[in-house]
PDB file of C-alpha atoms in Angstrom:
ATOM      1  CA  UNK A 199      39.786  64.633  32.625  1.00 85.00           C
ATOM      2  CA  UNK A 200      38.884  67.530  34.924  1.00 94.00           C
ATOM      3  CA  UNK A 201      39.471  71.031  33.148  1.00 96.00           C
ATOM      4  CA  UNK A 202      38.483  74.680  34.739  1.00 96.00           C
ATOM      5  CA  UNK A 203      38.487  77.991  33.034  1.00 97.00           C
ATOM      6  CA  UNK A 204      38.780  80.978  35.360  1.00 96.00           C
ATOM      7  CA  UNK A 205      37.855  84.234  33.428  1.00 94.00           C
ATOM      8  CA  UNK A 206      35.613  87.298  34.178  1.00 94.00           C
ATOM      9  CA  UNK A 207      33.849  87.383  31.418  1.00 93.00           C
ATOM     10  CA  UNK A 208      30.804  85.112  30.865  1.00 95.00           C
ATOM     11  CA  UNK A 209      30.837  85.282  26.822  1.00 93.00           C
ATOM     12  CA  UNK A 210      34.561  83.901  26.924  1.00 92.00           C
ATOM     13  CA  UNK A 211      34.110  81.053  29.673  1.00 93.00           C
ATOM     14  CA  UNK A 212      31.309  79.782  27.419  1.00 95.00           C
ATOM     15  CA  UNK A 213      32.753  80.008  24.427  1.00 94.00           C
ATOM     16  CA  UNK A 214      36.362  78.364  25.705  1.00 94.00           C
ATOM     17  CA  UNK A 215      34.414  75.689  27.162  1.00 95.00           C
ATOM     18  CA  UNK A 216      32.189  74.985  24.135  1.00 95.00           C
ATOM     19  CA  UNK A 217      35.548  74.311  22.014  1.00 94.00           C
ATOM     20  CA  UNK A 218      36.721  71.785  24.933  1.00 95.00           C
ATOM     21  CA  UNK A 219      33.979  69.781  25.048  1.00 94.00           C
ATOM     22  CA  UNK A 220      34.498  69.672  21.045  1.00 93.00           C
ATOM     23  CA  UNK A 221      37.645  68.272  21.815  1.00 91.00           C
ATOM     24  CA  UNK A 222      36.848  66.766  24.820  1.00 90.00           C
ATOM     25  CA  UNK A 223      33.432  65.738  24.785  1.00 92.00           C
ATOM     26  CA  UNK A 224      33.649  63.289  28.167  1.00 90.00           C
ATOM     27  CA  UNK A 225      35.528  66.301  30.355  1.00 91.00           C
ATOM     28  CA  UNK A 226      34.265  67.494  33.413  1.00 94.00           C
ATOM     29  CA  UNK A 227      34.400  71.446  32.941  1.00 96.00           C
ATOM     30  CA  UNK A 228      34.007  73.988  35.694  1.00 96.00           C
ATOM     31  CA  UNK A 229      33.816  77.378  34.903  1.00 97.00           C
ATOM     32  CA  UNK A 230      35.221  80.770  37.783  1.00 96.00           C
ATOM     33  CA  UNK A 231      34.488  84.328  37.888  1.00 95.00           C
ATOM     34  CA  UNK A 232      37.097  85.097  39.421  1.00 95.00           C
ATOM     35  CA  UNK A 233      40.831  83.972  40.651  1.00 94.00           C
ATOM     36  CA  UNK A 234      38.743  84.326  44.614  1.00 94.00           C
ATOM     37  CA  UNK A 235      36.571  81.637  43.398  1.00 95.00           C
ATOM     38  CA  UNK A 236      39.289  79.438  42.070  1.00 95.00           C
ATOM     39  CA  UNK A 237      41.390  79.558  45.636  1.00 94.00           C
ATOM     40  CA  UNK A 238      38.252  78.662  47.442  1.00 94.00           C
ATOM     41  CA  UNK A 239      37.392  75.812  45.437  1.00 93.00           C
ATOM     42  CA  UNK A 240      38.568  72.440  47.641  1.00 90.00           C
ATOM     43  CA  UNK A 241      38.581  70.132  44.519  1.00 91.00           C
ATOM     44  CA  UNK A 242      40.614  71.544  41.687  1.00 93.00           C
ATOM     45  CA  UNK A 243      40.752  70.437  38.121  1.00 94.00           C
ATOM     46  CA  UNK A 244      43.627  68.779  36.700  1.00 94.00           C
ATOM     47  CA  UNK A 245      43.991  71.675  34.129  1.00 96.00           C
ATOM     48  CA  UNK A 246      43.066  74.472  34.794  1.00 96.00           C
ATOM     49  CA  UNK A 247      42.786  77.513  32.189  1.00 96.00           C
ATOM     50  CA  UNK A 248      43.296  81.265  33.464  1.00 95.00           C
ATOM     51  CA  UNK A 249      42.670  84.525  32.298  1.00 94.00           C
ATOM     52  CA  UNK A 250      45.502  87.354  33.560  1.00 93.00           C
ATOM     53  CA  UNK A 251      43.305  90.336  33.176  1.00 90.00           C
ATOM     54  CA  UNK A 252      41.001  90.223  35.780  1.00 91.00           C
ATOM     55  CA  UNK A 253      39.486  92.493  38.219  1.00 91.00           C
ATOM     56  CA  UNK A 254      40.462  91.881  41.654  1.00 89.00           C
ATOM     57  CA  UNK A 255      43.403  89.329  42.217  1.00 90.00           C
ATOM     58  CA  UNK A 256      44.788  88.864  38.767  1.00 91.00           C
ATOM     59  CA  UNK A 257      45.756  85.352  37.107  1.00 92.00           C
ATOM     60  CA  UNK A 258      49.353  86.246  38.264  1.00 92.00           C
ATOM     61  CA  UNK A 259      48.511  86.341  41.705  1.00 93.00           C
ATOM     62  CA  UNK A 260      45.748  83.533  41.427  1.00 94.00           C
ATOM     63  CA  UNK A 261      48.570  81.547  40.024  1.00 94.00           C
ATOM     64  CA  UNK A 262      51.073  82.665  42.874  1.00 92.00           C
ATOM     65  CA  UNK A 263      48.516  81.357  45.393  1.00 92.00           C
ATOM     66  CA  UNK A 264      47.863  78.041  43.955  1.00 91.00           C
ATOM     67  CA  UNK A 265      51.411  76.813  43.180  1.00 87.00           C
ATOM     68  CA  UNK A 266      52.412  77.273  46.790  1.00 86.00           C
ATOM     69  CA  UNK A 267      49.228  75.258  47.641  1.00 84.00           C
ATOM     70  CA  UNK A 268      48.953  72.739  44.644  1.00 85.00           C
ATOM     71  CA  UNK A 269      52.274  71.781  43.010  1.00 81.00           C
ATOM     72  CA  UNK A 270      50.645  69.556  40.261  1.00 85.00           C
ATOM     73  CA  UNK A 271      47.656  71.472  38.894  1.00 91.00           C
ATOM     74  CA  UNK A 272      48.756  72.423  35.591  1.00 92.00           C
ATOM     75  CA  UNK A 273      48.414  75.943  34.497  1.00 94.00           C
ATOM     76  CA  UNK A 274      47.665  77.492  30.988  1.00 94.00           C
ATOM     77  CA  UNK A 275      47.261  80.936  31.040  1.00 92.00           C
ATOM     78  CA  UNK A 276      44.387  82.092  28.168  1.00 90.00           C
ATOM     79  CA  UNK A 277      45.319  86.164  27.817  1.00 87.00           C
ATOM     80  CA  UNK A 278      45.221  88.967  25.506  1.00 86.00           C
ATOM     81  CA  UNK A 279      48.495  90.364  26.964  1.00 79.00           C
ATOM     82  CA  UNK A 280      51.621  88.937  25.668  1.00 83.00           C
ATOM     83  CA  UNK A 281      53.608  91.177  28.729  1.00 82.00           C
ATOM     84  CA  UNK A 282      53.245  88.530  30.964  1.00 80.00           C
ATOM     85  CA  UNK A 283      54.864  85.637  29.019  1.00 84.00           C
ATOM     86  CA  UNK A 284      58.367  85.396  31.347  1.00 82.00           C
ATOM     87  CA  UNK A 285      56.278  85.898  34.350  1.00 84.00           C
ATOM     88  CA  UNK A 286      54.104  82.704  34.072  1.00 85.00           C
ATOM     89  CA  UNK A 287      57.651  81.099  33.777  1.00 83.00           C
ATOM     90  CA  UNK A 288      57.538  81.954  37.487  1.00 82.00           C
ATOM     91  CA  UNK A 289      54.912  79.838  38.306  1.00 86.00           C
ATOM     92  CA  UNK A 290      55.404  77.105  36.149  1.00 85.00           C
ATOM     93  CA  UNK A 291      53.172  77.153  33.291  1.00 89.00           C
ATOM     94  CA  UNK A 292      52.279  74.670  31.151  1.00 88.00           C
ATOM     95  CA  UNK A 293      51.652  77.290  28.346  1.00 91.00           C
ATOM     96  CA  UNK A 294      50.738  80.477  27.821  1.00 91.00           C
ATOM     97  CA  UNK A 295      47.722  81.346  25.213  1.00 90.00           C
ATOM     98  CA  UNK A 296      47.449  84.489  23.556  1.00 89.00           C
ATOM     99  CA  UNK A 297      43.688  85.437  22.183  1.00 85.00           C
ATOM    100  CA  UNK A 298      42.846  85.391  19.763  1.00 85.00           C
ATOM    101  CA  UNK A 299      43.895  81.398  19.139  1.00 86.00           C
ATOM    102  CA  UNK A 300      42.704  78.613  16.878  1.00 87.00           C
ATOM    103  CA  UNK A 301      40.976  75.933  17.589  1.00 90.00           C
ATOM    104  CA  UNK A 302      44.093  73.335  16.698  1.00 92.00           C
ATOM    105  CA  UNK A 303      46.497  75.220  18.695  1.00 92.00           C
ATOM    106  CA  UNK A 304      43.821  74.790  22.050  1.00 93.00           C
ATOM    107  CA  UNK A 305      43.418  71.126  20.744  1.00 93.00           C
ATOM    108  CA  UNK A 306      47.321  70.395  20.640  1.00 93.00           C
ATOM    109  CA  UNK A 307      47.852  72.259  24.031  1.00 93.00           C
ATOM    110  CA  UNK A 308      45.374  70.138  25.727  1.00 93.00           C
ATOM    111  CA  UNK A 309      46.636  67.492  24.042  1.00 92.00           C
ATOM    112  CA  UNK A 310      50.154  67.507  25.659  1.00 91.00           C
ATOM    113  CA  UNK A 311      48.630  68.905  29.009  1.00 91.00           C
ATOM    114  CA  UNK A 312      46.462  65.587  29.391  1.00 91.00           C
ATOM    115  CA  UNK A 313      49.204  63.362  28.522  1.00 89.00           C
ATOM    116  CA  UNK A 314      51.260  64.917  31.515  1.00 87.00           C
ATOM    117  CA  UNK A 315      48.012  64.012  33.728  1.00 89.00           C
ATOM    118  CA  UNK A 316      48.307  60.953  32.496  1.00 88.00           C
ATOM    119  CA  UNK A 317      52.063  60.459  32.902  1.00 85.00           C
ATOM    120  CA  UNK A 318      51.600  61.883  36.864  1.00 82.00           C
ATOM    121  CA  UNK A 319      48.703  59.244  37.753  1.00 82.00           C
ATOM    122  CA  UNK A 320      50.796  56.578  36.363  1.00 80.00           C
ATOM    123  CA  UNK A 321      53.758  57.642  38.247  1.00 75.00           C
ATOM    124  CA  UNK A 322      51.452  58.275  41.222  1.00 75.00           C
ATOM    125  CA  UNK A 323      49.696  54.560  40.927  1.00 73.00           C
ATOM    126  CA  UNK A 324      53.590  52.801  40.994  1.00 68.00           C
ATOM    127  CA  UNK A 325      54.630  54.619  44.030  1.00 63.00           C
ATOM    128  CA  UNK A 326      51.701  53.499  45.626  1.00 59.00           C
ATOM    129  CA  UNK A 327      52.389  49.885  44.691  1.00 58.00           C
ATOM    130  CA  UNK A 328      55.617  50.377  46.052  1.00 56.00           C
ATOM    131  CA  UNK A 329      54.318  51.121  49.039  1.00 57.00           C
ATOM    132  CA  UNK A 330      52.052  48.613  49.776  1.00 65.00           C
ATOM    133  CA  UNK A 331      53.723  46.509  52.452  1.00 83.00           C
ATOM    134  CA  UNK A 332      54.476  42.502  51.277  1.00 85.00           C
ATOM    135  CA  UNK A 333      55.976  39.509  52.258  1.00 87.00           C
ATOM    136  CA  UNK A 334      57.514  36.517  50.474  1.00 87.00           C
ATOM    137  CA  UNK A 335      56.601  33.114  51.588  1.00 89.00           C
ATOM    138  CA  UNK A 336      57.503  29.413  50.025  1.00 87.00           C
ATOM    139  CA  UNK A 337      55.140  27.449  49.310  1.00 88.00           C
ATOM    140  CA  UNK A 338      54.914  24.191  46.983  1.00 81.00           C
ATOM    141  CA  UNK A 339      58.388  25.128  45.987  1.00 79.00           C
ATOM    142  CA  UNK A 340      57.621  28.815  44.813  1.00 84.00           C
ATOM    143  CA  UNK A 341      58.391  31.827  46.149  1.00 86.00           C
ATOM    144  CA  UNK A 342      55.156  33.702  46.230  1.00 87.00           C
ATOM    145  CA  UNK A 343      54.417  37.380  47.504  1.00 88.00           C
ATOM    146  CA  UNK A 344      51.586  38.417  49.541  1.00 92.00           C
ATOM    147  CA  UNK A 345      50.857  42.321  49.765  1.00 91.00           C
ATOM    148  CA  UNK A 346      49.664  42.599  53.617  1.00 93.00           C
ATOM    149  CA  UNK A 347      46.337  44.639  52.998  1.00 91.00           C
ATOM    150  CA  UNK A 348      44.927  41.583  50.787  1.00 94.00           C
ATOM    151  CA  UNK A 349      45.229  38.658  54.222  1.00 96.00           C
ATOM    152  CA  UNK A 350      42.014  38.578  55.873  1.00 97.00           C
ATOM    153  CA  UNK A 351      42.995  36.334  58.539  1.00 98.00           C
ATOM    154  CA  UNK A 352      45.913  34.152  58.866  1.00 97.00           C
ATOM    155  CA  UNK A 353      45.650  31.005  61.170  1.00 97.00           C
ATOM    156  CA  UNK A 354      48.117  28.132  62.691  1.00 96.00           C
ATOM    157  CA  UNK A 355      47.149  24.838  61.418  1.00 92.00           C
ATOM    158  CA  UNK A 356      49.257  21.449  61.077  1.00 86.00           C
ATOM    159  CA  UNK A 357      52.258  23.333  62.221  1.00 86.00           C
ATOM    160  CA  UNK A 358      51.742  25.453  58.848  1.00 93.00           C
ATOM    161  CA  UNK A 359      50.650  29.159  58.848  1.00 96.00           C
ATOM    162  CA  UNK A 360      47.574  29.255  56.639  1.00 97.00           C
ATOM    163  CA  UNK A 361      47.262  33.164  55.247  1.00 97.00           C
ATOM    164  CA  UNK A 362      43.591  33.647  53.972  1.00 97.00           C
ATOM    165  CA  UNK A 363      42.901  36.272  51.238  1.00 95.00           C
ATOM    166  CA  UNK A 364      39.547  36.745  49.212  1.00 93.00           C
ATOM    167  CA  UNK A 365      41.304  34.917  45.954  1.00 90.00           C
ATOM    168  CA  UNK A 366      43.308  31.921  47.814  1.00 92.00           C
ATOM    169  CA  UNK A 367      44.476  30.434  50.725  1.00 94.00           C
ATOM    170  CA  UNK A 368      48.507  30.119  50.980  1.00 95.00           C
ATOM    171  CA  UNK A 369      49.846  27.645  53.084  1.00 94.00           C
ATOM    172  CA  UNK A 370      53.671  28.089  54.189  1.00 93.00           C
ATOM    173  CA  UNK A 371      56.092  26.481  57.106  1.00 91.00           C
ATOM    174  CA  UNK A 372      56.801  29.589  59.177  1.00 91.00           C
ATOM    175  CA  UNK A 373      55.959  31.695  62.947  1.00 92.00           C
ATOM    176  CA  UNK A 374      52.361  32.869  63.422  1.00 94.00           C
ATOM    177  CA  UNK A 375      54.644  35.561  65.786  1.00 93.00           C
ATOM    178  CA  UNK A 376      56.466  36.362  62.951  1.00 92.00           C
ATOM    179  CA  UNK A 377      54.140  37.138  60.829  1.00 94.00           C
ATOM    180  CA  UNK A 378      52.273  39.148  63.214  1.00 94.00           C
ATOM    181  CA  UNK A 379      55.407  41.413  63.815  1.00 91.00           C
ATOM    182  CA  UNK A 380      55.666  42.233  59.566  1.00 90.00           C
ATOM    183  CA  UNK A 381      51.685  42.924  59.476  1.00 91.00           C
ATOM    184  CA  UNK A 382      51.613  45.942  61.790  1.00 88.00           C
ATOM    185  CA  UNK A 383      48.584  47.612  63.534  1.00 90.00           C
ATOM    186  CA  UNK A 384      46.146  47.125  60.960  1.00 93.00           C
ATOM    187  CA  UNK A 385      45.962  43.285  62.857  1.00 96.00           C
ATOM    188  CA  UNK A 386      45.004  41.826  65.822  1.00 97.00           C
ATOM    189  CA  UNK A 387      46.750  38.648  67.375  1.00 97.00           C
ATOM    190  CA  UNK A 388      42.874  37.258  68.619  1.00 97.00           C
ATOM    191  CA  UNK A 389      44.424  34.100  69.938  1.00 97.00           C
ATOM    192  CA  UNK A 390      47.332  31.860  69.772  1.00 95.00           C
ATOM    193  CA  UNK A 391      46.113  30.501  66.665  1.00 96.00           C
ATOM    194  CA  UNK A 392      44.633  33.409  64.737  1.00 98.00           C
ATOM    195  CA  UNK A 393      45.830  36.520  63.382  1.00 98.00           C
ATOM    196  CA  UNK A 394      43.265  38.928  61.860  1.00 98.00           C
ATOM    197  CA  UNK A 395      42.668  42.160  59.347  1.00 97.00           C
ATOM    198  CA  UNK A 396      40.952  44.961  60.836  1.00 96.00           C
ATOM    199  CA  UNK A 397      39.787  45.959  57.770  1.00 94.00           C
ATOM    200  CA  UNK A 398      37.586  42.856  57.155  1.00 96.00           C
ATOM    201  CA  UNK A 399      35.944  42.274  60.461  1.00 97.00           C
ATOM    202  CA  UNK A 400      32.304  41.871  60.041  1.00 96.00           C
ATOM    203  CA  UNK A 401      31.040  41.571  63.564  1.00 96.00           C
ATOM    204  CA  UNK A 402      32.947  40.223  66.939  1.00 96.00           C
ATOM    205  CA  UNK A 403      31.962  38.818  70.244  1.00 96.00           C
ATOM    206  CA  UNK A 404      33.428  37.657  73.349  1.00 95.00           C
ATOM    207  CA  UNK A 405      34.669  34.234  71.396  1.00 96.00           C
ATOM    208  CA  UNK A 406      34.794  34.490  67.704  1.00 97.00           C
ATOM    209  CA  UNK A 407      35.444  37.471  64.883  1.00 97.00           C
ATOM    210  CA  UNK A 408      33.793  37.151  62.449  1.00 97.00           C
ATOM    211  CA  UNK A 409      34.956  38.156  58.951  1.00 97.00           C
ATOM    212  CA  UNK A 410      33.997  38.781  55.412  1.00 95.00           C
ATOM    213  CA  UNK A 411      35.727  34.915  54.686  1.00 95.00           C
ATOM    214  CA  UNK A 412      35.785  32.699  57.492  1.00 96.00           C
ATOM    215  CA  UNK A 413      36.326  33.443  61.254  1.00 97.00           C
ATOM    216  CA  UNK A 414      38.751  33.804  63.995  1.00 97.00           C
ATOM    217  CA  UNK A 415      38.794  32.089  67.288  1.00 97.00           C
ATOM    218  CA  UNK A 416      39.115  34.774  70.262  1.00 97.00           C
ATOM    219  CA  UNK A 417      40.978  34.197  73.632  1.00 96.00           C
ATOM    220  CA  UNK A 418      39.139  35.860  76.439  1.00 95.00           C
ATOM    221  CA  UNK A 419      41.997  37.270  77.763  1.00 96.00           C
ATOM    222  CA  UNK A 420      42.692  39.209  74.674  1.00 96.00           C
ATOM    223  CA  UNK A 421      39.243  40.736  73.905  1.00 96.00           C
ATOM    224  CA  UNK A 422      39.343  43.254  76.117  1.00 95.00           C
ATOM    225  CA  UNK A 423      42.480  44.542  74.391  1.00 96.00           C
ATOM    226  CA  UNK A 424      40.755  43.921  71.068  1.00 96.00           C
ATOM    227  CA  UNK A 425      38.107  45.849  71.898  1.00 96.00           C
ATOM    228  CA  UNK A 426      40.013  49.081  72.700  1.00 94.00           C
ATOM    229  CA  UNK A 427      42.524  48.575  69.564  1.00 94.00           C
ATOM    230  CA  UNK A 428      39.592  47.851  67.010  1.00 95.00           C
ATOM    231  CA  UNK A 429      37.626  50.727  67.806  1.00 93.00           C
ATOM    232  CA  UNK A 430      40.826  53.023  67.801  1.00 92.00           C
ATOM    233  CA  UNK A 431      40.956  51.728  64.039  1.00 92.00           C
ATOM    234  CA  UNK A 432      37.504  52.771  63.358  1.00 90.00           C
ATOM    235  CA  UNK A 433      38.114  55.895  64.911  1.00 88.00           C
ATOM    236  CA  UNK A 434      41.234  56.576  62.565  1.00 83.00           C
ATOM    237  CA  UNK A 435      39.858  55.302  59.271  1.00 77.00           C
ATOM    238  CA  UNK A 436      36.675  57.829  59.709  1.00 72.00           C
ATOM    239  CA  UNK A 437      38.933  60.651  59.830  1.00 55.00           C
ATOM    240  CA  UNK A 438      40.824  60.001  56.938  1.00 57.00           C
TER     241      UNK A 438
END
C-alpha cells in the first residue's frame, strides 16, 4: 500500500510516518512539504494524508486541485482545526483527523481506507476481464472460450482452424476469415493459412514469422503490407 503525508512541518511528517510503518510496516511512505509538491508529484499514493494549515496553497485548495485531477486518491485530512470539517465534505474525504489523535484511531482509519483500495483494484481487475475480447469455439463436444490476447498464431489445417496459445493448442471446425474478422488489428492475416499475434512475433522475413511458439508461413504478396502494419504496432505500443 502506497501512503503520503503532506505537512509543513518536518517533526510531524516523521512522527505520522513512524506510527504507519508501526501499523504498516511493508508501506511505501512518501513524505511533502508542501500541497505544491503534492500536485507536482506524477505518481500519487493511494492514501494520501494532508495537513490544512499550511503556508502557501492550503490542504483545502491542495485537495480542490487533486480531486478534479485524481477521482480515486483517497483523502484524510490530519489538522488541528476542527473549522474545516463540512468543507472536506466538499472534496470527498475519507476522514478528517483532528490532532492530537491516538494511535488506534490512525490504525482503524487506515484500516477502512486500505480496504476501499482494496475493494477499487478488485473492481478495477473485473472490468478489465470484462474487457478482454473472447471467443467461444466447440471443440471435442465442449464449448470452450479463448480470450484473443492469449492466440499466438492460429493456422488452417485438415479443414480445422488450429488456434495456438502458450498453454494448448485448440482445434475447432470453423473460417480462418472469420476468425480473423473477431481478432482485430492486433493480427496479421500472413497467408491463406496463417493468422498471427503481433504481440508475439519474434523475428520475420520475406517467407516465414517467426514467433515465441511455432511459426507462420508468409505470402509474398502480403509482406509488404505486413511490414507497414507491424511496425505501426510497434510504433503504438512504445507510446503507451
Amino acid at each position: 500500500m502506497r501512503i503520503g503525508i503532506c505537512d509543513d512541518e518536518k517533526g510531524v511528517r516523521d512522527g505520522v510516518a513512524g506510527k504507519i510503518r508501526e501499523i504498516y510496516p511493508e508501506a511505501r511512505i512518501k513524505l511533502y512539504r508542501s500541497g505544491a509538491e503534492v500536485l507536482l508529484d506524477g505518481n500519487l499514493p493511494d492514501i494520501l494524508l494532508l495537513d490544512i494549515g499550511m503556508p502557501g496553497k492550503n490542504g483545502m485548495d491542495t485537495a480542490r486541485e487533486l480531486r478534479r485531477r485524481h477521482k480515486d486518491i483517497i483523502l484524510i485530512f490530519v489538522t488541528a482545526f476542527r473549522d474545516y470539517v463540512f468543507q472536506s465534505f466538499d472534496v470527498g474525504a475519507f476522514h478528517y483527523l483532528v490532532k492530537p489523535f491516538d494511535d488506534c484511531k490512525l490504525a482503524e482509519v487506515l484500516q477502512r481506507a486500505e480496504e476501499q483500495v482494496e475493494e477499487r483494484v478488485k473492481l478495477e481487475e473485473a472490468g478489465n476481464r470484462r474487457k478482454t475480447p473472447s471467443l467461444m469455439v466447440t471443440t471435442g463436444g465442449r464449448h470452450v472460450v479463448v480470450n484473443l490476447e492469449d492466440i499466438i498464431y492460429a493456422e488452417v489445417f485438415d479443414r480445422k482452424v488450429v488456434i495456438h496459445t502458450m498453454d494448448s493448442d485448440i482445434e475447432y471446425y470453423g473460417r480462418m476469415k472469420e476468425l480473423e474478422k473477431q481478432a482485430g488489428d492486433e493480427f496479421f492475416r500472413t497467408h491463406r493459412g496463417y493468422l498471427v499475434n503481433f504481440r508475439f512475433i519474434r523475428k520475420y522475413d520475406s517467407n516465414t514469422v517467426y514467433l515465441k511458439k511455432g511459426q507462420a508461413l508468409m505470402a509474398k504478396q502480403n509482406y509488404r503490407e505486413f511490414v507497414g502494419r507491424y511496425l505501426r504496432f510497434i510504433q503504438k505500443k512504445g507510446k503507451e
